Amino acid sequence: MVWLIPCWLLGATSQKPTVLTDSQQPQQEYAHSIRLDGDIILGGLFPVHARGERGVPCGELKKEKGIHRLEAMLFAIDLINKDPELLPNVTLGARILDTCSRDTYALEQSLTFVQALIERDGSDVRCANGDPPIFAKPDKVVGVIGASASSVSIMVANILRLFKIPQISYASTAPELSDNTRYDFFSRVVPPDSYQAQAMLDIVTAMGWNYVSTLASEGNYGESGVEAFVQISRESGGVCIAQSLKVPREPRPGEFDKIILRLLETPNARAVIMFANEDDIRRILDAAKRNNLTGHFLWVGSDSWGSKISPVVQQERVAEGAVTILPKRASVDAFDRYFKSRSLSNNRRNVWFAEFWEENFSCKLGMHGKRPGSPKKCTGLEKVGRDSTYEQEGKVQFVMDAVYAMAHALHHMHRDLCAGYPGLCPRMANIDGKELLAHIRAVGFNGSAGTPVTFNENGDAPGRYDIFQYQINNRSVAEYKVIGHWTNHLHLNWTTGDSSLPASVCSLPCQTGERKKVVKGVSCCWHCERCEGYHFQASEFTCDLCPYEKRPDQNRTGCQPIPIIKLEWHSPWALLPIFISVLGIIATTFVIVTFVRYNDTPIVRASGREMSYVLLTGIFLCYIITFPMIAAPDVVVCSFRRIFLGLGMCFSNAALLTKTNRIHRIFEQGKKAVTAPRFISPASQLVITFSLISVQLLGILVWFAADPPHTFVDYGEQRTQDPENARGVLKCDISDLSLICSLGYSILLMVTCTVYAIKTRGVPETFNEAKPIGFTMYTTCIIWLAFIPIFFGTAQSAERMYIQTATLTVSLSLSASVSLGMLYMPKVYIIIFHPEQNVPKRKRSFKAIVTAATMTSKLSQLAAERPNGEVKTELCEGVEASGELGRACYHVLVWCNQVSEIRTVI
């Protein structure tokens, strides 16, 4: 930019006024700026006025954000110039411009700072008298303090970096400005929004919120802040963004009502993260109030809201509970004293102070005042803080820190380049901006509020924030209260776990035992699914299957062992078998005692004493097996089960088989000859019986050797759909196949015995007990035929253990009872109640009896073929008249005669 001075004013250009005011304006270019002379000139950018409307660049005056901050820079320069230790013999000057809160206007104004660095070409310019023009030498600005809004700082930084002019902002917090490759000459004494975004995310997390909306004012500050918040929340994974809305630079009528209605589209996202300017904040709150949504939204405001009063005036209720953040600051008491002492007479250097005076005291300064409609005239005797309210603006501290940071950098530079030289040395006549920047980044001092001022490699200040909440006390007085602070970590002074805290969550937490099924694309929204069956909640998102021997606990947060059960003695399934078994044992014992007592009587001897005792032993074992089958399984019990499970039946069936086989062989032999068959003596019968039993014992020994007895817990038998009813069954290792093999041999003997019983069903009962044996075997077969479907048909039943054990023991007891009842009870009855029938008759040898039985069989065969006399004669031919056989034949003939007589009578 070229500044031309009219030729007729050449003589007036040599003197530069120190202060330019409305009443002293010799040059038009200073009408909207402040200029202070000095050895080193600092630039300043402040939003003295708000953004204008309808094409007007500037609007109404900003008392706090504009005048307070501007005066803070002037005050800091005064203090530095008076400080003998800081920049001694060097005076700081200033060139302060108004940005009017508009980035494009600020860009135009900032060109003033680079005038001295632009080469001027006046070859085409001539004065009216033909003389060459004389250029006014512009001030060389070595560094700039500002700007306030991030959008303005970004715009200005792009120009200043071209001319290597360092810039220190006191309020711009956009994360974009941390990019040292694009904004390498930019620094700031306030932390970037990336820290602020992290602090706000920590607040949201501490409140227990995970579903929020964001709202940003269009521009670098709002959009960059929201972008930083969204990025950090995405990286942390704990907070989801329901909606991201933006307020246009030039909102249309009804725009804020639309924004409120859009926020209501996600009613669960009650928390609203706001990176918006105070005007937009005020209008958003007003729209919520108009839509009767007071208390619905949970506002979380950035430092643009901070602890400002203007956004919440007359909308205290809708703003109640808002949590806001502000860079940690402290009020500068010296500035309060300075500013309250300012008046129209002692502050003429501030070209906007007269306008502030009118605005602050609601009065008018003469006929040229800015408030033509005000009826009150200013006297000039008004006093700030006495005749008007006053509260130090929040960024005053940072403005002063920015000025001091520049001063400390210049001081260090002066010490390095002008060691011991009073004032500016020639080496600092043209200050190198890059060298000054290095000194700025290296400064470290305590600021105006006592807090450290430092910069990192990107020119950012460390993050230190105060956390505020807008509260209404019992006296209905609304105020901001500090509830915590943030310095890399959040520290709140109140309990965030209070159940009364409002919620802003997409989905309520799942109950214990439920997993989260996350909605695709929205990690904070989920459906709760209960871990069913034998699954437990392994993590927040997964259900795992418990080990086979365990089931979920009551809360389904872990697994617990499945209870182990066994058949108890008091169980109804055990009482019936025990009752039958006890009766059977008593009855068997009674029979054995009776037989032993009457061992030599005819009935006991005729029953075959040796085989009877073997048979009674088997019956006793069939009864006694009930107790090992019901007892709690262990190695000893399992061993007894293996041994006696089939042994009792084997004893019984082996004895009965030997008896029926003997009868069959005797009468079969009688059909062929009158000689007795072999191996029919009692000793032979015992040998045959124990040979059959030894097969069972051999099988048991092989079973013991191949698979030693042990116990195990069967978790599959009672593994019900409801894990609460699941039980593990303590068992012996006797599988169904092993059971079949153990009982199979006994059943084979039983079937074989039954076959012989059928074959000997026609034998005269005078000679033996073939018919009772036959009835015993028929009944036993029926019992075991009923056992098979009951035992194996309940394999899938939940009551399998009880049913199968009861069925097996009862079947064994019934088999024994049938044998005992049919074979021995009649004999015991005669022995006890009819002893007269249990008397000996004429003794005959065993061989004679067998020969008689053989001849009786022969007689039965020939009776149908010969006349009675012939049969008798033929039977006795060849038999000697004397001896046992002769006498046996005689008795047979007598019997035959009796039969013939009976037939004749019939």
Coordinates of N, CA and C in Angstrom, one line a residue, residues 137-284:
K137 N 6.9 7.8 5.6 CA 7.5 6.5 6.1 C 6.6 5.8 7.1
P138 N 6.1 4.7 6.7 CA 5.2 4.0 7.6 C 6.0 3.4 8.8
D139 N 5.2 3.1 9.9 CA 5.8 2.4 11.0 C 6.1 1.0 10.7
K140 N 7.3 0.6 11.1 CA 7.7 -0.8 10.9 C 7.2 -1.6 12.1
V141 N 6.3 -2.5 11.9 CA 5.8 -3.4 13.0 C 6.6 -4.7 13.1
V142 N 7.2 -4.9 14.3 CA 8.0 -6.1 14.4 C 7.2 -7.3 14.9
G143 N 6.1 -7.1 15.5 CA 5.3 -8.2 15.9 C 3.8 -7.8 16.2
V144 N 2.9 -8.7 16.1 CA 1.5 -8.4 16.2 C 0.9 -9.1 17.4
I145 N 0.1 -8.4 18.2 CA -0.7 -9.0 19.3 C -2.1 -9.2 18.8
G146 N -2.6 -10.4 18.7 CA -3.9 -10.7 18.2 C -3.9 -11.8 17.2
A147 N -5.0 -12.1 16.6 CA -6.3 -11.4 16.9 C -7.1 -12.2 17.9
S148 N -8.4 -11.8 18.0 CA -9.3 -12.5 18.9 C -9.9 -13.7 18.3
A149 N -10.7 -13.6 17.3 CA -11.4 -14.7 16.7 C -10.4 -15.5 15.9
S150 N -10.6 -16.8 15.9 CA -9.7 -17.7 15.1 C -9.7 -17.5 13.6
S151 N -10.9 -17.2 13.1 CA -11.0 -16.9 11.7 C -10.2 -15.7 11.3
V152 N -10.2 -14.7 12.1 CA -9.4 -13.5 11.9 C -7.9 -13.8 12.0
S153 N -7.5 -14.5 13.0 CA -6.1 -14.9 13.2 C -5.6 -15.7 12.0
I154 N -6.4 -16.6 11.5 CA -6.0 -17.4 10.4 C -5.8 -16.5 9.1
M155 N -6.7 -15.6 8.9 CA -6.6 -14.7 7.7 C -5.4 -13.8 7.8
V156 N -5.1 -13.3 9.0 CA -4.0 -12.4 9.2 C -2.7 -13.1 9.2
A157 N -2.7 -14.3 9.8 CA -1.5 -15.1 9.8 C -0.9 -15.5 8.5
N158 N -1.8 -15.7 7.5 CA -1.4 -16.0 6.1 C -0.7 -14.8 5.5
I159 N -1.0 -13.6 5.9 CA -0.3 -12.4 5.4 C 1.0 -12.2 6.2
L160 N 1.0 -12.2 7.5 CA 2.1 -11.9 8.3 C 3.3 -12.9 8.1
R161 N 3.0 -14.2 7.8 CA 4.0 -15.1 7.6 C 4.8 -14.8 6.3
L162 N 4.2 -14.2 5.4 CA 4.9 -13.8 4.1 C 6.0 -12.8 4.4
F163 N 5.7 -12.0 5.4 CA 6.7 -10.9 5.7 C 7.5 -11.2 7.0
K164 N 7.3 -12.5 7.5 CA 8.0 -13.0 8.7 C 7.8 -12.1 9.9
I165 N 6.6 -11.8 10.1 CA 6.2 -11.0 11.3 C 5.6 -11.9 12.3
P166 N 6.2 -12.1 13.5 CA 5.6 -13.0 14.5 C 4.3 -12.4 15.0
Q167 N 3.4 -13.4 15.4 CA 2.1 -13.0 15.9 C 1.8 -13.8 17.1
I168 N 1.3 -13.2 18.1 CA 0.8 -13.8 19.4 C -0.6 -13.5 19.7
S169 N -1.4 -14.5 19.7 CA -2.9 -14.3 19.9 C -3.2 -14.5 21.4
Y170 N -4.2 -13.8 21.8 CA -4.6 -13.8 23.2 C -6.0 -14.6 23.4
A171 N -6.6 -15.0 22.2 CA -7.9 -15.6 22.3 C -8.2 -16.6 21.3
S172 N -7.4 -16.7 20.2 CA -7.7 -17.7 19.1 C -7.3 -19.1 19.6
T173 N -8.2 -20.0 19.5 CA -8.0 -21.3 20.0 C -8.2 -22.4 19.0
A174 N -8.4 -22.1 17.7 CA -8.7 -23.1 16.7 C -7.5 -24.1 16.6
P175 N -7.8 -25.4 16.6 CA -6.7 -26.4 16.4 C -5.9 -26.2 15.2
E176 N -6.6 -25.7 14.1 CA -5.9 -25.5 12.8 C -4.6 -24.7 13.0
L177 N -4.6 -23.7 13.9 CA -3.5 -22.8 14.1 C -2.3 -23.5 14.7
S178 N -2.5 -24.7 15.1 CA -1.3 -25.5 15.7 C -0.5 -26.1 14.6
D179 N -0.9 -26.0 13.3 CA -0.2 -26.5 12.2 C 1.1 -25.6 11.9
N180 N 2.2 -26.1 12.4 CA 3.4 -25.2 12.3 C 3.9 -25.1 10.9
T181 N 3.5 -25.9 10.0 CA 3.9 -25.8 8.6 C 3.2 -24.7 7.8
R182 N 2.0 -24.4 8.3 CA 1.1 -23.4 7.6 C 1.1 -22.1 8.4
Y183 N 1.2 -22.2 9.7 CA 1.2 -21.0 10.5 C 2.4 -20.9 11.4
D184 N 3.6 -20.9 10.7 CA 4.8 -21.0 11.5 C 5.2 -19.8 12.3
F185 N 4.6 -18.6 12.0 CA 4.9 -17.4 12.8 C 3.8 -17.1 13.8
F186 N 2.9 -18.1 14.0 CA 1.8 -17.8 14.9 C 2.0 -18.5 16.2
S187 N 1.8 -17.8 17.3 CA 1.9 -18.3 18.6 C 0.6 -17.8 19.4
R188 N 0.4 -18.4 20.6 CA -0.8 -18.0 21.4 C -0.5 -18.3 22.8
V189 N -1.1 -17.5 23.7 CA -0.9 -17.6 25.1 C -2.1 -18.4 25.7
V190 N -3.1 -18.8 24.9 CA -4.2 -19.6 25.3 C -4.0 -21.0 24.7
P191 N -4.5 -22.0 25.4 CA -4.4 -23.3 24.8 C -5.3 -23.5 23.6
P192 N -4.9 -24.4 22.7 CA -5.7 -24.7 21.5 C -7.0 -25.5 21.9
D193 N -7.9 -25.5 20.9 CA -9.2 -26.2 21.2 C -9.0 -27.7 21.3
S194 N -7.9 -28.2 20.8 CA -7.7 -29.6 20.9 C -7.6 -30.0 22.4
Y195 N -6.9 -29.1 23.2 CA -6.9 -29.3 24.7 C -8.3 -29.1 25.2
Q196 N -9.0 -28.1 24.7 CA -10.3 -27.7 25.2 C -11.3 -28.9 24.8
A197 N -11.1 -29.4 23.6 CA -12.0 -30.5 23.2 C -11.7 -31.7 24.1
Q198 N -10.5 -32.0 24.5 CA -10.2 -33.1 25.4 C -10.8 -32.9 26.8
A199 N -10.7 -31.6 27.2 CA -11.3 -31.3 28.5 C -12.8 -31.5 28.5
M200 N -13.4 -31.1 27.4 CA -14.9 -31.2 27.3 C -15.3 -32.6 27.2
L201 N -14.5 -33.4 26.5 CA -14.8 -34.9 26.4 C -14.6 -35.5 27.8
D202 N -13.6 -35.1 28.5 CA -13.5 -35.6 29.9 C -14.7 -35.3 30.8
I203 N -15.2 -34.1 30.6 CA -16.4 -33.7 31.3 C -17.6 -34.6 31.0
V204 N -17.8 -34.8 29.6 CA -18.9 -35.6 29.2 C -18.7 -37.0 29.8
T205 N -17.5 -37.5 29.7 CA -17.3 -38.9 30.3 C -17.6 -38.9 31.8
A206 N -17.1 -37.9 32.5 CA -17.3 -37.9 33.9 C -18.8 -37.8 34.3
M207 N -19.6 -37.2 33.4 CA -21.0 -37.1 33.7 C -21.7 -38.4 33.4
G208 N -21.0 -39.3 32.7 CA -21.7 -40.6 32.4 C -22.4 -40.5 31.1
W209 N -22.1 -39.5 30.3 CA -22.8 -39.3 29.0 C -22.0 -40.0 27.9
N210 N -22.7 -40.6 26.9 CA -22.0 -41.2 25.8 C -22.7 -40.9 24.5
Y211 N -23.7 -40.1 24.5 CA -24.4 -39.8 23.2 C -24.8 -38.3 23.2
V212 N -24.1 -37.6 22.4 CA -24.2 -36.1 22.5 C -24.3 -35.6 21.0
S213 N -24.8 -34.3 21.0 CA -24.8 -33.6 19.7 C -23.8 -32.5 19.8
T214 N -23.4 -32.0 18.6 CA -22.5 -30.8 18.6 C -23.1 -29.7 17.8
L215 N -22.8 -28.5 18.2 CA -23.3 -27.3 17.6 C -22.1 -26.3 17.4
A216 N -21.9 -25.9 16.2 CA -20.8 -25.0 15.9 C -21.2 -23.8 15.1
S217 N -20.6 -22.6 15.5 CA -20.8 -21.5 14.6 C -19.9 -21.6 13.4
E218 N -20.5 -21.3 12.2 CA -19.7 -21.4 11.0 C -18.5 -20.6 11.1
G219 N -17.4 -21.1 10.8 CA -16.1 -20.4 10.9 C -15.0 -21.3 11.4
N220 N -13.8 -20.9 11.5 CA -12.7 -21.7 11.9 C -12.8 -22.1 13.4
Y221 N -13.2 -21.2 14.2 CA -13.3 -21.5 15.6 C -14.3 -22.6 15.9
G222 N -15.5 -22.4 15.5 CA -16.6 -23.4 15.8 C -16.3 -24.7 15.1
E223 N -16.1 -24.6 13.8 CA -15.9 -25.9 13.0 C -14.7 -26.7 13.4
S224 N -13.6 -26.0 13.7 CA -12.3 -26.7 14.1 C -12.5 -27.3 15.5
G225 N -13.2 -26.5 16.4 CA -13.4 -27.0 17.7 C -14.3 -28.3 17.7
V226 N -15.3 -28.3 17.0 CA -16.2 -29.5 16.9 C -15.4 -30.6 16.2
E227 N -14.7 -30.3 15.2 CA -13.9 -31.3 14.5 C -12.9 -32.0 15.5
A228 N -12.3 -31.2 16.3 CA -11.3 -31.7 17.3 C -12.1 -32.6 18.3
F229 N -13.2 -32.1 18.7 CA -14.0 -32.9 19.7 C -14.4 -34.3 19.1
V230 N -14.9 -34.2 17.9 CA -15.4 -35.4 17.2 C -14.2 -36.4 17.0
Q231 N -13.1 -35.9 16.6 CA -11.9 -36.8 16.4 C -11.4 -37.4 17.7
I232 N -11.4 -36.6 18.7 CA -10.9 -37.2 20.0 C -11.9 -38.2 20.6
S233 N -13.2 -37.9 20.4 CA -14.2 -38.8 20.9 C -14.2 -40.1 20.1
R234 N -13.9 -40.0 18.8 CA -13.8 -41.2 18.0 C -12.6 -42.0 18.4
E235 N -11.5 -41.4 18.7 CA -10.3 -42.1 19.1 C -10.5 -42.8 20.4
S236 N -11.2 -42.1 21.3 CA -11.4 -42.7 22.7 C -12.4 -43.8 22.6
G237 N -13.4 -43.7 21.7 CA -14.4 -44.7 21.5 C -15.5 -44.7 22.6
G238 N -15.5 -43.8 23.5 CA -16.5 -43.8 24.6 C -17.7 -42.9 24.4
V239 N -17.6 -42.0 23.4 CA -18.7 -41.0 23.2 C -19.1 -41.0 21.7
C240 N -20.3 -41.1 21.4 CA -20.8 -41.1 20.0 C -21.5 -39.7 19.7
I241 N -21.4 -39.3 18.5 CA -22.0 -38.1 18.1 C -23.4 -38.4 17.4
A242 N -24.4 -37.8 18.0 CA -25.8 -38.1 17.4 C -26.0 -37.2 16.2
Q243 N -25.7 -35.9 16.3 CA -25.8 -34.9 15.2 C -24.7 -33.9 15.4
S244 N -24.3 -33.4 14.2 CA -23.3 -32.2 14.2 C -24.0 -31.2 13.4
L245 N -24.4 -30.1 14.1 CA -25.1 -29.0 13.4 C -24.3 -27.8 13.4
K246 N -24.6 -26.9 12.4 CA -23.8 -25.7 12.2 C -24.7 -24.5 12.1
V247 N -24.3 -23.4 12.7 CA -25.1 -22.1 12.7 C -24.4 -21.3 11.5
P248 N -25.2 -20.9 10.5 CA -24.6 -20.2 9.4 C -24.1 -18.8 9.8
R249 N -23.2 -18.2 9.1 CA -22.7 -16.9 9.4 C -23.9 -15.9 9.4
E250 N -24.7 -16.0 8.4 CA -25.8 -15.1 8.3 C -27.1 -15.9 8.4
P251 N -27.5 -16.2 9.6 CA -28.7 -17.1 9.8 C -30.0 -16.4 9.3
R252 N -30.9 -17.2 8.7 CA -32.2 -16.7 8.3 C -33.1 -16.7 9.5
P253 N -34.2 -16.0 9.3 CA -35.2 -16.0 10.4 C -35.8 -17.4 10.6
G254 N -35.9 -17.8 11.8 CA -36.4 -19.1 12.2 C -35.3 -20.2 12.1
E255 N -34.0 -19.8 11.8 CA -33.0 -20.8 11.7 C -32.7 -21.5 13.0
F256 N -32.7 -20.7 14.1 CA -32.4 -21.3 15.4 C -33.5 -22.2 15.9
D257 N -34.8 -21.9 15.5 CA -35.9 -22.9 15.9 C -35.7 -24.2 15.1
K258 N -35.3 -24.1 13.9 CA -35.0 -25.3 13.1 C -33.9 -26.2 13.7
I259 N -32.9 -25.5 14.2 CA -31.8 -26.2 14.9 C -32.3 -26.9 16.1
I260 N -33.1 -26.3 16.9 CA -33.6 -26.9 18.1 C -34.5 -28.1 17.7
L261 N -35.3 -28.0 16.7 CA -36.1 -29.1 16.3 C -35.3 -30.3 15.8
R262 N -34.2 -29.9 15.1 CA -33.3 -31.0 14.6 C -32.6 -31.7 15.8
L263 N -32.3 -31.0 16.8 CA -31.7 -31.6 18.0 C -32.7 -32.5 18.7
L264 N -34.0 -32.2 18.6 CA -35.0 -33.1 19.2 C -35.2 -34.4 18.4
E265 N -34.6 -34.5 17.2 CA -34.8 -35.7 16.4 C -34.0 -36.9 17.1
T266 N -33.1 -36.6 17.9 CA -32.4 -37.6 18.7 C -32.6 -37.2 20.2
P267 N -33.8 -37.5 20.7 CA -34.1 -37.0 22.1 C -33.2 -37.6 23.2
N268 N -32.6 -38.7 22.9 CA -31.7 -39.3 24.0 C -30.4 -38.5 24.1
A269 N -30.0 -37.8 23.0 CA -28.8 -37.0 23.0 C -29.1 -35.7 23.6
R270 N -29.3 -35.6 24.9 CA -29.7 -34.4 25.6 C -28.5 -33.4 25.7
A271 N -27.3 -33.9 25.8 CA -26.1 -33.1 25.9 C -25.7 -32.5 24.6
V272 N -25.5 -31.2 24.6 CA -25.1 -30.4 23.4 C -23.8 -29.8 23.6
I273 N -22.8 -30.2 22.8 CA -21.5 -29.6 22.9 C -21.4 -28.4 22.0
M274 N -21.1 -27.2 22.5 CA -21.3 -25.9 21.8 C -19.9 -25.3 21.6
F275 N -19.5 -25.1 20.3 CA -18.4 -24.3 20.0 C -19.0 -23.1 19.1
A276 N -19.6 -22.2 19.8 CA -20.3 -21.1 19.1 C -20.0 -19.8 19.7
N277 N -20.1 -18.7 18.9 CA -19.9 -17.4 19.5 C -21.1 -17.0 20.4
E278 N -20.9 -16.0 21.2 CA -21.8 -15.7 22.3 C -23.2 -15.2 21.7
D279 N -23.2 -14.6 20.5 CA -24.4 -14.2 19.9 C -25.2 -15.4 19.5
D280 N -24.6 -16.4 18.9 CA -25.3 -17.6 18.5 C -25.7 -18.4 19.8
I281 N -24.9 -18.4 20.8 CA -25.3 -19.1 22.1 C -26.6 -18.4 22.6
R282 N -26.6 -17.1 22.6 CA -27.8 -16.4 23.1 C -29.1 -16.8 22.3
R283 N -28.9 -16.8 21.0 CA -30.1 -17.1 20.2 C -30.5 -18.6 20.3
I284 N -29.6 -19.5 20.5 CA -29.9 -20.9 20.7 C -30.7 -21.1 21.9

